[in-house]
PDB file of C-alpha atoms in Angstrom:
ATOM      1  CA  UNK A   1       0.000   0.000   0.000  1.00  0.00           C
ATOM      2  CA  UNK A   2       1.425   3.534  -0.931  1.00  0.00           C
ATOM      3  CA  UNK A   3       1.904   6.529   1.397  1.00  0.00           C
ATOM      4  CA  UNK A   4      -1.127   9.178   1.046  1.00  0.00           C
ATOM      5  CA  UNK A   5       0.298  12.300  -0.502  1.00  0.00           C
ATOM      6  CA  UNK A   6       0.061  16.163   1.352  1.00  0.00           C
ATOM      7  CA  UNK A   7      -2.954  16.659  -0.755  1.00  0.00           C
ATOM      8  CA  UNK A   8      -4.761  13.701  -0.419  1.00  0.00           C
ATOM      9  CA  UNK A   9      -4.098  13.972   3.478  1.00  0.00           C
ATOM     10  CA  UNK A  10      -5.910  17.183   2.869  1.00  0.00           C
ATOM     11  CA  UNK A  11      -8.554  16.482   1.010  1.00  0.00           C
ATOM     12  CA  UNK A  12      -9.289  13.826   3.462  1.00  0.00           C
ATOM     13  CA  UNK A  13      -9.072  16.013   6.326  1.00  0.00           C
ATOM     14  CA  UNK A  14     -11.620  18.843   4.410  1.00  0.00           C
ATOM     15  CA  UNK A  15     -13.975  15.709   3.755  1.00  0.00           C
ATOM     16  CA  UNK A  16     -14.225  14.544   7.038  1.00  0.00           C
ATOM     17  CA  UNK A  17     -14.462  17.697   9.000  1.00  0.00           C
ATOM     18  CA  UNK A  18     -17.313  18.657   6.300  1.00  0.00           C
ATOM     19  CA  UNK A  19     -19.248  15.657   6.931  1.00  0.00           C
ATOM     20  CA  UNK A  20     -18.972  15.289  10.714  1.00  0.00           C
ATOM     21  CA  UNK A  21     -20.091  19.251  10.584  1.00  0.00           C
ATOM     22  CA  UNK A  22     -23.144  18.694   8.827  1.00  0.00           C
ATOM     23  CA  UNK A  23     -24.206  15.295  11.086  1.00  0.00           C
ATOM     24  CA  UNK A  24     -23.839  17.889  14.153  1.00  0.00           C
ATOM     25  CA  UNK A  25     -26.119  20.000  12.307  1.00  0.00           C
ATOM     26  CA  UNK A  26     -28.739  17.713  11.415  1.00  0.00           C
ATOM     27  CA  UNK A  27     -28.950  15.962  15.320  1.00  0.00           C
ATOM     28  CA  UNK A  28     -29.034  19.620  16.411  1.00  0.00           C
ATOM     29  CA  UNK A  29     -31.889  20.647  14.214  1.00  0.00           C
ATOM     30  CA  UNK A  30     -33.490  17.265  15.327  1.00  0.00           C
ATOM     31  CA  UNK A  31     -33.329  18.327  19.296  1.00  0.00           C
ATOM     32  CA  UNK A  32     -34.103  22.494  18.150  1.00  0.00           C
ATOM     33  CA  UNK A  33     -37.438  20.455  16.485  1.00  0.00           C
ATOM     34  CA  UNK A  34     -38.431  18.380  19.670  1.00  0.00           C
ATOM     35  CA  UNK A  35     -38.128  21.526  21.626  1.00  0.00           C
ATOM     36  CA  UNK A  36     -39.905  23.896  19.639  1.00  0.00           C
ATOM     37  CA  UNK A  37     -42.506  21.358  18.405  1.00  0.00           C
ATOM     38  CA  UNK A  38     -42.631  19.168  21.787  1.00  0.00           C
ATOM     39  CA  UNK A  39     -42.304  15.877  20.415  1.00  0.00           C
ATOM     40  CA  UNK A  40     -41.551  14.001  22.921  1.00  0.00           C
ATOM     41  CA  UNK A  41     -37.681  12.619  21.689  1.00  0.00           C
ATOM     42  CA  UNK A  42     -36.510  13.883  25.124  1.00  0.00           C
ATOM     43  CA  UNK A  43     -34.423  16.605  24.238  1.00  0.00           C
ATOM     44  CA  UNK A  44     -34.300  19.592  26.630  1.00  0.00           C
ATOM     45  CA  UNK A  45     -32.700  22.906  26.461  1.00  0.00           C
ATOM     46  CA  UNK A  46     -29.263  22.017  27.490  1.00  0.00           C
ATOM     47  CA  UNK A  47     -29.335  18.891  25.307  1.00  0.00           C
ATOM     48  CA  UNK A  48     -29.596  22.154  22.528  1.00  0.00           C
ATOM     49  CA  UNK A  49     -26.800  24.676  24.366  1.00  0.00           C
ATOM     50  CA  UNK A  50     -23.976  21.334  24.535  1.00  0.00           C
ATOM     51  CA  UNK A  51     -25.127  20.634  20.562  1.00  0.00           C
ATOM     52  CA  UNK A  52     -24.660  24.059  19.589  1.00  0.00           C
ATOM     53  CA  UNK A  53     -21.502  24.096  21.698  1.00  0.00           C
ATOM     54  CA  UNK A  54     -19.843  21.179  20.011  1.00  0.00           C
ATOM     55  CA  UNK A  55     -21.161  22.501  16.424  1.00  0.00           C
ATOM     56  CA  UNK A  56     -19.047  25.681  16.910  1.00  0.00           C
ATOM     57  CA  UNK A  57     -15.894  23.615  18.302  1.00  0.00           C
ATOM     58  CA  UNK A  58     -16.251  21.484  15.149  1.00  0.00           C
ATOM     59  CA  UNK A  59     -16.042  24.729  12.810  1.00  0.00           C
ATOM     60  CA  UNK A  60     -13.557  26.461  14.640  1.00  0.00           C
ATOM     61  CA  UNK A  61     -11.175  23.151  14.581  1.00  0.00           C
ATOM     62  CA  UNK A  62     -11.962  22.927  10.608  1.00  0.00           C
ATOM     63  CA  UNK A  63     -10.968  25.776  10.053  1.00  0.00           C
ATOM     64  CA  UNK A  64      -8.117  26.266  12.239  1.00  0.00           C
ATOM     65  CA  UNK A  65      -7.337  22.693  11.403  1.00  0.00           C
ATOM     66  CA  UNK A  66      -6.848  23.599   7.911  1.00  0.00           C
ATOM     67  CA  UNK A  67      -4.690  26.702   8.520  1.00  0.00           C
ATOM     68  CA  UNK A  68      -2.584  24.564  10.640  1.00  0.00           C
ATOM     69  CA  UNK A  69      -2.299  22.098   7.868  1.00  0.00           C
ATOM     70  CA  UNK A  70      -1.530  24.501   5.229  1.00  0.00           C
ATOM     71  CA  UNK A  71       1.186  25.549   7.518  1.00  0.00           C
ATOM     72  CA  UNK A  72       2.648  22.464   8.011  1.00  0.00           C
ATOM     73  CA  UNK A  73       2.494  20.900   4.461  1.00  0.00           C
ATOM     74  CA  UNK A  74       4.153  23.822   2.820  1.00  0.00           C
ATOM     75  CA  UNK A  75       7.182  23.298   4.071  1.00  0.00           C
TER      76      UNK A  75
END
């Protein structure tokens, strides 16, 4: 098996991040619709403050994840 390249080690890393940011947003819309519609899933308030908390820790480490990375792989 060959060694991943820079860019594929990239591209990886901007796939990833991208899809694990839009599964945060999708279980967070799913607790922001059982509180505002009351449908009984058993999400509560701080269920949505720790979702939203962890959404903007995932975009901040993207992002600063990829700055980091650009860093690093050019030299």
């Amino acid at each position: 098996m060959s060694a991943m390249t820079v860019q594929q080690i990239g591209t990886a890393f901007r796939t990833m991040s991208l899809v694990a940011i839009l599964v945060i947003i999708f279980i967070t819309a799913l607790c922001a619709l059982d509180i505002i519609l009351g449908l009984g899933w058993g999400y509560t308030s701080y269920d949505l403050k720790v979702d939203l908390g962890i959404l903007a820790f995932a975009i901040l480490l993207r992002f600063v994840g990829l700055r980091i990375f650009a860093f690093v792989a050019s030299g």
